[in-house]
């Protein structure tokens, strides 16, 4: 996280490559009592940003798994 290119790597992350296994591996963390924005903000704003990003990517996967087949049918 302290690397100069970390934020850029998150921005450029290939979202279409997220798969069910990745989301499944995140689930135990996302179910933890302290995995929430309020706690993350108390720890560090960078942690809160990463929590927000990881939650958004898991949500994106849920939507994208239905959209990708539709995209493929139009190509």
PDB file of N, CA and C in Angstrom:
ATOM      1  N   UNK A   1       0.816  -1.195   0.000  1.00  0.00           N
ATOM      2  CA  UNK A   1       0.000   0.000   0.000  1.00  0.00           C
ATOM      3  C   UNK A   1       0.857   1.255   0.000  1.00  0.00           C
ATOM      4  N   UNK A   2       2.053   1.150   0.528  1.00  0.00           N
ATOM      5  CA  UNK A   2       2.889   2.338   0.610  1.00  0.00           C
ATOM      6  C   UNK A   2       3.622   2.617  -0.699  1.00  0.00           C
ATOM      7  N   UNK A   3       3.560   1.698  -1.633  1.00  0.00           N
ATOM      8  CA  UNK A   3       4.229   1.903  -2.910  1.00  0.00           C
ATOM      9  C   UNK A   3       3.601   3.033  -3.697  1.00  0.00           C
ATOM     10  N   UNK A   4       4.408   3.707  -4.469  1.00  0.00           N
ATOM     11  CA  UNK A   4       3.926   4.872  -5.209  1.00  0.00           C
ATOM     12  C   UNK A   4       2.909   4.500  -6.290  1.00  0.00           C
ATOM     13  N   UNK A   5       2.907   3.267  -6.757  1.00  0.00           N
ATOM     14  CA  UNK A   5       1.988   2.883  -7.812  1.00  0.00           C
ATOM     15  C   UNK A   5       0.753   2.123  -7.338  1.00  0.00           C
ATOM     16  N   UNK A   6       0.591   2.016  -6.010  1.00  0.00           N
ATOM     17  CA  UNK A   6      -0.515   1.209  -5.485  1.00  0.00           C
ATOM     18  C   UNK A   6      -1.876   1.748  -5.902  1.00  0.00           C
ATOM     19  N   UNK A   7      -2.089   3.032  -5.724  1.00  0.00           N
ATOM     20  CA  UNK A   7      -3.376   3.628  -6.089  1.00  0.00           C
ATOM     21  C   UNK A   7      -3.639   3.468  -7.583  1.00  0.00           C
ATOM     22  N   UNK A   8      -2.626   3.697  -8.386  1.00  0.00           N
ATOM     23  CA  UNK A   8      -2.784   3.554  -9.829  1.00  0.00           C
ATOM     24  C   UNK A   8      -3.122   2.113 -10.202  1.00  0.00           C
ATOM     25  N   UNK A   9      -2.547   1.146  -9.484  1.00  0.00           N
ATOM     26  CA  UNK A   9      -2.856  -0.258  -9.780  1.00  0.00           C
ATOM     27  C   UNK A   9      -4.306  -0.588  -9.425  1.00  0.00           C
ATOM     28  N   UNK A  10      -4.851   0.038  -8.405  1.00  0.00           N
ATOM     29  CA  UNK A  10      -6.271  -0.157  -8.085  1.00  0.00           C
ATOM     30  C   UNK A  10      -7.163   0.474  -9.146  1.00  0.00           C
ATOM     31  N   UNK A  11      -6.780   1.649  -9.590  1.00  0.00           N
ATOM     32  CA  UNK A  11      -7.563   2.338 -10.626  1.00  0.00           C
ATOM     33  C   UNK A  11      -7.554   1.539 -11.922  1.00  0.00           C
ATOM     34  N   UNK A  12      -6.406   0.970 -12.261  1.00  0.00           N
ATOM     35  CA  UNK A  12      -6.264   0.224 -13.516  1.00  0.00           C
ATOM     36  C   UNK A  12      -6.622  -1.256 -13.366  1.00  0.00           C
ATOM     37  N   UNK A  13      -7.085  -1.668 -12.206  1.00  0.00           N
ATOM     38  CA  UNK A  13      -7.389  -3.076 -11.962  1.00  0.00           C
ATOM     39  C   UNK A  13      -8.373  -3.607 -12.999  1.00  0.00           C
ATOM     40  N   UNK A  14      -8.072  -4.728 -13.627  1.00  0.00           N
ATOM     41  CA  UNK A  14      -8.984  -5.289 -14.650  1.00  0.00           C
ATOM     42  C   UNK A  14     -10.203  -5.958 -13.991  1.00  0.00           C
ATOM     43  N   UNK A  15     -11.235  -5.161 -13.772  1.00  0.00           N
ATOM     44  CA  UNK A  15     -12.417  -5.616 -13.033  1.00  0.00           C
ATOM     45  C   UNK A  15     -13.083  -6.846 -13.633  1.00  0.00           C
ATOM     46  N   UNK A  16     -13.008  -6.998 -14.931  1.00  0.00           N
ATOM     47  CA  UNK A  16     -13.654  -8.146 -15.579  1.00  0.00           C
ATOM     48  C   UNK A  16     -12.963  -9.467 -15.250  1.00  0.00           C
ATOM     49  N   UNK A  17     -11.802  -9.411 -14.604  1.00  0.00           N
ATOM     50  CA  UNK A  17     -11.092 -10.644 -14.260  1.00  0.00           C
ATOM     51  C   UNK A  17     -11.476 -11.182 -12.879  1.00  0.00           C
ATOM     52  N   UNK A  18     -12.275 -10.444 -12.135  1.00  0.00           N
ATOM     53  CA  UNK A  18     -12.712 -10.922 -10.819  1.00  0.00           C
ATOM     54  C   UNK A  18     -13.594 -12.143 -11.035  1.00  0.00           C
ATOM     55  N   UNK A  19     -13.334 -13.180 -10.273  1.00  0.00           N
ATOM     56  CA  UNK A  19     -14.149 -14.381 -10.418  1.00  0.00           C
ATOM     57  C   UNK A  19     -14.790 -14.759  -9.089  1.00  0.00           C
ATOM     58  N   UNK A  20     -15.623 -15.765  -9.127  1.00  0.00           N
ATOM     59  CA  UNK A  20     -16.344 -16.195  -7.939  1.00  0.00           C
ATOM     60  C   UNK A  20     -15.425 -16.645  -6.822  1.00  0.00           C
ATOM     61  N   UNK A  21     -14.321 -17.261  -7.173  1.00  0.00           N
ATOM     62  CA  UNK A  21     -13.374 -17.721  -6.146  1.00  0.00           C
ATOM     63  C   UNK A  21     -12.789 -16.538  -5.380  1.00  0.00           C
ATOM     64  N   UNK A  22     -12.450 -15.477  -6.084  1.00  0.00           N
ATOM     65  CA  UNK A  22     -11.902 -14.291  -5.437  1.00  0.00           C
ATOM     66  C   UNK A  22     -12.902 -13.708  -4.459  1.00  0.00           C
ATOM     67  N   UNK A  23     -14.143 -13.576  -4.906  1.00  0.00           N
ATOM     68  CA  UNK A  23     -15.186 -13.031  -4.047  1.00  0.00           C
ATOM     69  C   UNK A  23     -15.427 -13.969  -2.856  1.00  0.00           C
ATOM     70  N   UNK A  24     -15.392 -15.247  -3.107  1.00  0.00           N
ATOM     71  CA  UNK A  24     -15.576 -16.232  -2.031  1.00  0.00           C
ATOM     72  C   UNK A  24     -14.463 -16.113  -0.982  1.00  0.00           C
ATOM     73  N   UNK A  25     -13.239 -15.855  -1.431  1.00  0.00           N
ATOM     74  CA  UNK A  25     -12.131 -15.688  -0.495  1.00  0.00           C
ATOM     75  C   UNK A  25     -12.254 -14.400   0.320  1.00  0.00           C
ATOM     76  N   UNK A  26     -12.935 -13.402  -0.219  1.00  0.00           N
ATOM     77  CA  UNK A  26     -13.158 -12.140   0.504  1.00  0.00           C
ATOM     78  C   UNK A  26     -14.270 -12.249   1.537  1.00  0.00           C
ATOM     79  N   UNK A  27     -15.214 -13.149   1.318  1.00  0.00           N
ATOM     80  CA  UNK A  27     -16.409 -13.221   2.160  1.00  0.00           C
ATOM     81  C   UNK A  27     -16.132 -13.340   3.654  1.00  0.00           C
ATOM     82  N   UNK A  28     -15.197 -14.181   4.100  1.00  0.00           N
ATOM     83  CA  UNK A  28     -14.957 -14.239   5.558  1.00  0.00           C
ATOM     84  C   UNK A  28     -14.558 -12.886   6.150  1.00  0.00           C
ATOM     85  N   UNK A  29     -13.778 -12.122   5.402  1.00  0.00           N
ATOM     86  CA  UNK A  29     -13.374 -10.801   5.880  1.00  0.00           C
ATOM     87  C   UNK A  29     -14.568  -9.848   5.890  1.00  0.00           C
ATOM     88  N   UNK A  30     -15.363  -9.899   4.852  1.00  0.00           N
ATOM     89  CA  UNK A  30     -16.506  -8.992   4.747  1.00  0.00           C
ATOM     90  C   UNK A  30     -17.578  -9.289   5.794  1.00  0.00           C
ATOM     91  N   UNK A  31     -17.598 -10.511   6.300  1.00  0.00           N
ATOM     92  CA  UNK A  31     -18.564 -10.867   7.342  1.00  0.00           C
ATOM     93  C   UNK A  31     -18.079 -10.513   8.743  1.00  0.00           C
ATOM     94  N   UNK A  32     -16.814 -10.158   8.869  1.00  0.00           N
ATOM     95  CA  UNK A  32     -16.278  -9.824  10.192  1.00  0.00           C
ATOM     96  C   UNK A  32     -16.975  -8.582  10.742  1.00  0.00           C
ATOM     97  N   UNK A  33     -17.187  -8.626  12.038  1.00  0.00           N
ATOM     98  CA  UNK A  33     -17.902  -7.554  12.723  1.00  0.00           C
ATOM     99  C   UNK A  33     -17.252  -6.184  12.524  1.00  0.00           C
ATOM    100  N   UNK A  34     -15.934  -6.159  12.512  1.00  0.00           N
ATOM    101  CA  UNK A  34     -15.237  -4.880  12.398  1.00  0.00           C
ATOM    102  C   UNK A  34     -14.861  -4.493  10.967  1.00  0.00           C
ATOM    103  N   UNK A  35     -15.346  -5.241   9.978  1.00  0.00           N
ATOM    104  CA  UNK A  35     -15.092  -4.891   8.579  1.00  0.00           C
ATOM    105  C   UNK A  35     -16.213  -3.969   8.115  1.00  0.00           C
ATOM    106  N   UNK A  36     -16.129  -2.727   8.542  1.00  0.00           N
ATOM    107  CA  UNK A  36     -17.138  -1.732   8.180  1.00  0.00           C
ATOM    108  C   UNK A  36     -16.466  -0.367   8.077  1.00  0.00           C
ATOM    109  N   UNK A  37     -17.161   0.549   7.466  1.00  0.00           N
ATOM    110  CA  UNK A  37     -16.583   1.862   7.186  1.00  0.00           C
ATOM    111  C   UNK A  37     -16.283   2.643   8.469  1.00  0.00           C
ATOM    112  N   UNK A  38     -17.143   2.523   9.443  1.00  0.00           N
ATOM    113  CA  UNK A  38     -16.940   3.257  10.696  1.00  0.00           C
ATOM    114  C   UNK A  38     -15.621   2.857  11.364  1.00  0.00           C
ATOM    115  N   UNK A  39     -15.387   1.567  11.488  1.00  0.00           N
ATOM    116  CA  UNK A  39     -14.154   1.084  12.101  1.00  0.00           C
ATOM    117  C   UNK A  39     -12.945   1.429  11.239  1.00  0.00           C
ATOM    118  N   UNK A  40     -13.079   1.266   9.946  1.00  0.00           N
ATOM    119  CA  UNK A  40     -11.962   1.555   9.042  1.00  0.00           C
ATOM    120  C   UNK A  40     -11.554   3.025   9.120  1.00  0.00           C
ATOM    121  N   UNK A  41     -12.523   3.918   9.207  1.00  0.00           N
ATOM    122  CA  UNK A  41     -12.205   5.353   9.305  1.00  0.00           C
ATOM    123  C   UNK A  41     -11.453   5.664  10.595  1.00  0.00           C
ATOM    124  N   UNK A  42     -11.775   4.931  11.662  1.00  0.00           N
ATOM    125  CA  UNK A  42     -11.061   5.134  12.927  1.00  0.00           C
ATOM    126  C   UNK A  42      -9.606   4.696  12.800  1.00  0.00           C
ATOM    127  N   UNK A  43      -9.368   3.659  12.031  1.00  0.00           N
ATOM    128  CA  UNK A  43      -8.016   3.137  11.874  1.00  0.00           C
ATOM    129  C   UNK A  43      -7.190   4.072  10.989  1.00  0.00           C
ATOM    130  N   UNK A  44      -7.708   4.343   9.793  1.00  0.00           N
ATOM    131  CA  UNK A  44      -6.950   5.148   8.830  1.00  0.00           C
ATOM    132  C   UNK A  44      -7.831   5.392   7.600  1.00  0.00           C
ATOM    133  N   UNK A  45      -7.757   6.563   7.041  1.00  0.00           N
ATOM    134  CA  UNK A  45      -8.573   6.850   5.859  1.00  0.00           C
ATOM    135  C   UNK A  45      -8.174   5.971   4.679  1.00  0.00           C
ATOM    136  N   UNK A  46      -6.900   5.576   4.609  1.00  0.00           N
ATOM    137  CA  UNK A  46      -6.471   4.675   3.535  1.00  0.00           C
ATOM    138  C   UNK A  46      -7.118   3.305   3.676  1.00  0.00           C
ATOM    139  N   UNK A  47      -7.254   2.838   4.904  1.00  0.00           N
ATOM    140  CA  UNK A  47      -7.917   1.560   5.156  1.00  0.00           C
ATOM    141  C   UNK A  47      -9.386   1.657   4.748  1.00  0.00           C
ATOM    142  N   UNK A  48     -10.013   2.776   5.074  1.00  0.00           N
ATOM    143  CA  UNK A  48     -11.411   2.986   4.701  1.00  0.00           C
ATOM    144  C   UNK A  48     -11.565   2.977   3.180  1.00  0.00           C
ATOM    145  N   UNK A  49     -10.628   3.584   2.491  1.00  0.00           N
ATOM    146  CA  UNK A  49     -10.676   3.591   1.030  1.00  0.00           C
ATOM    147  C   UNK A  49     -10.532   2.199   0.447  1.00  0.00           C
ATOM    148  N   UNK A  50      -9.644   1.416   1.008  1.00  0.00           N
ATOM    149  CA  UNK A  50      -9.439   0.048   0.530  1.00  0.00           C
ATOM    150  C   UNK A  50     -10.655  -0.826   0.833  1.00  0.00           C
ATOM    151  N   UNK A  51     -11.256  -0.632   2.008  1.00  0.00           N
ATOM    152  CA  UNK A  51     -12.481  -1.353   2.348  1.00  0.00           C
ATOM    153  C   UNK A  51     -13.579  -1.017   1.348  1.00  0.00           C
ATOM    154  N   UNK A  52     -13.728   0.249   1.058  1.00  0.00           N
ATOM    155  CA  UNK A  52     -14.741   0.693   0.100  1.00  0.00           C
ATOM    156  C   UNK A  52     -14.498   0.084  -1.279  1.00  0.00           C
ATOM    157  N   UNK A  53     -13.245   0.084  -1.709  1.00  0.00           N
ATOM    158  CA  UNK A  53     -12.889  -0.468  -3.016  1.00  0.00           C
ATOM    159  C   UNK A  53     -13.175  -1.962  -3.075  1.00  0.00           C
ATOM    160  N   UNK A  54     -12.750  -2.710  -2.040  1.00  0.00           N
ATOM    161  CA  UNK A  54     -12.934  -4.159  -2.055  1.00  0.00           C
ATOM    162  C   UNK A  54     -14.423  -4.527  -2.025  1.00  0.00           C
ATOM    163  N   UNK A  55     -15.202  -3.783  -1.266  1.00  0.00           N
ATOM    164  CA  UNK A  55     -16.647  -4.017  -1.222  1.00  0.00           C
ATOM    165  C   UNK A  55     -17.273  -3.726  -2.582  1.00  0.00           C
ATOM    166  N   UNK A  56     -16.845  -2.630  -3.201  1.00  0.00           N
ATOM    167  CA  UNK A  56     -17.372  -2.265  -4.516  1.00  0.00           C
ATOM    168  C   UNK A  56     -17.008  -3.309  -5.575  1.00  0.00           C
ATOM    169  N   UNK A  57     -15.792  -3.861  -5.508  1.00  0.00           N
ATOM    170  CA  UNK A  57     -15.383  -4.869  -6.488  1.00  0.00           C
ATOM    171  C   UNK A  57     -16.197  -6.155  -6.325  1.00  0.00           C
ATOM    172  N   UNK A  58     -16.492  -6.537  -5.098  1.00  0.00           N
ATOM    173  CA  UNK A  58     -17.317  -7.730  -4.870  1.00  0.00           C
ATOM    174  C   UNK A  58     -18.736  -7.490  -5.402  1.00  0.00           C
ATOM    175  N   UNK A  59     -19.262  -6.309  -5.169  1.00  0.00           N
ATOM    176  CA  UNK A  59     -20.593  -5.956  -5.677  1.00  0.00           C
ATOM    177  C   UNK A  59     -20.572  -5.931  -7.206  1.00  0.00           C
ATOM    178  N   UNK A  60     -19.523  -5.349  -7.767  1.00  0.00           N
ATOM    179  CA  UNK A  60     -19.370  -5.286  -9.223  1.00  0.00           C
ATOM    180  C   UNK A  60     -19.379  -6.683  -9.830  1.00  0.00           C
ATOM    181  N   UNK A  61     -18.683  -7.622  -9.197  1.00  0.00           N
ATOM    182  CA  UNK A  61     -18.657  -8.990  -9.694  1.00  0.00           C
ATOM    183  C   UNK A  61     -20.070  -9.563  -9.790  1.00  0.00           C
ATOM    184  N   UNK A  62     -20.869  -9.328  -8.761  1.00  0.00           N
ATOM    185  CA  UNK A  62     -22.241  -9.840  -8.759  1.00  0.00           C
ATOM    186  C   UNK A  62     -23.051  -9.349  -9.940  1.00  0.00           C
ATOM    187  N   UNK A  63     -22.858  -8.121 -10.310  1.00  0.00           N
ATOM    188  CA  UNK A  63     -23.564  -7.548 -11.462  1.00  0.00           C
ATOM    189  C   UNK A  63     -22.905  -7.990 -12.764  1.00  0.00           C
ATOM    190  N   UNK A  64     -21.587  -7.953 -12.783  1.00  0.00           N
ATOM    191  CA  UNK A  64     -20.848  -8.229 -14.010  1.00  0.00           C
ATOM    192  C   UNK A  64     -21.005  -9.668 -14.497  1.00  0.00           C
ATOM    193  N   UNK A  65     -21.199 -10.606 -13.585  1.00  0.00           N
ATOM    194  CA  UNK A  65     -21.340 -11.996 -14.024  1.00  0.00           C
ATOM    195  C   UNK A  65     -22.601 -12.186 -14.863  1.00  0.00           C
ATOM    196  N   UNK A  66     -23.562 -11.278 -14.736  1.00  0.00           N
ATOM    197  CA  UNK A  66     -24.755 -11.316 -15.580  1.00  0.00           C
ATOM    198  C   UNK A  66     -24.578 -10.490 -16.853  1.00  0.00           C
ATOM    199  N   UNK A  67     -23.731  -9.476 -16.780  1.00  0.00           N
ATOM    200  CA  UNK A  67     -23.537  -8.573 -17.915  1.00  0.00           C
ATOM    201  C   UNK A  67     -22.560  -9.148 -18.940  1.00  0.00           C
ATOM    202  N   UNK A  68     -21.517  -9.829 -18.490  1.00  0.00           N
ATOM    203  CA  UNK A  68     -20.506 -10.357 -19.414  1.00  0.00           C
ATOM    204  C   UNK A  68     -21.090 -11.248 -20.507  1.00  0.00           C
ATOM    205  N   UNK A  69     -21.991 -12.176 -20.177  1.00  0.00           N
ATOM    206  CA  UNK A  69     -22.586 -12.981 -21.262  1.00  0.00           C
ATOM    207  C   UNK A  69     -23.370 -12.118 -22.263  1.00  0.00           C
ATOM    208  N   UNK A  70     -23.993 -11.067 -21.774  1.00  0.00           N
ATOM    209  CA  UNK A  70     -24.723 -10.170 -22.678  1.00  0.00           C
ATOM    210  C   UNK A  70     -23.749  -9.417 -23.599  1.00  0.00           C
ATOM    211  N   UNK A  71     -22.642  -8.968 -23.016  1.00  0.00           N
ATOM    212  CA  UNK A  71     -21.607  -8.303 -23.831  1.00  0.00           C
ATOM    213  C   UNK A  71     -21.097  -9.254 -24.912  1.00  0.00           C
ATOM    214  N   UNK A  72     -20.849 -10.487 -24.538  1.00  0.00           N
ATOM    215  CA  UNK A  72     -20.300 -11.463 -25.477  1.00  0.00           C
ATOM    216  C   UNK A  72     -21.274 -11.758 -26.604  1.00  0.00           C
ATOM    217  N   UNK A  73     -22.555 -11.705 -26.340  1.00  0.00           N
ATOM    218  CA  UNK A  73     -23.533 -12.021 -27.373  1.00  0.00           C
ATOM    219  C   UNK A  73     -23.649 -10.916 -28.428  1.00  0.00           C
ATOM    220  N   UNK A  74     -23.182  -9.718 -28.102  1.00  0.00           N
ATOM    221  CA  UNK A  74     -23.236  -8.607 -29.049  1.00  0.00           C
ATOM    222  C   UNK A  74     -21.969  -8.463 -29.847  1.00  0.00           C
ATOM    223  N   UNK A  75     -20.961  -9.209 -29.500  1.00  0.00           N
ATOM    224  CA  UNK A  75     -19.673  -9.087 -30.223  1.00  0.00           C
ATOM    225  C   UNK A  75     -19.622 -10.085 -31.353  1.00  0.00           C
TER     226      UNK A  75
END
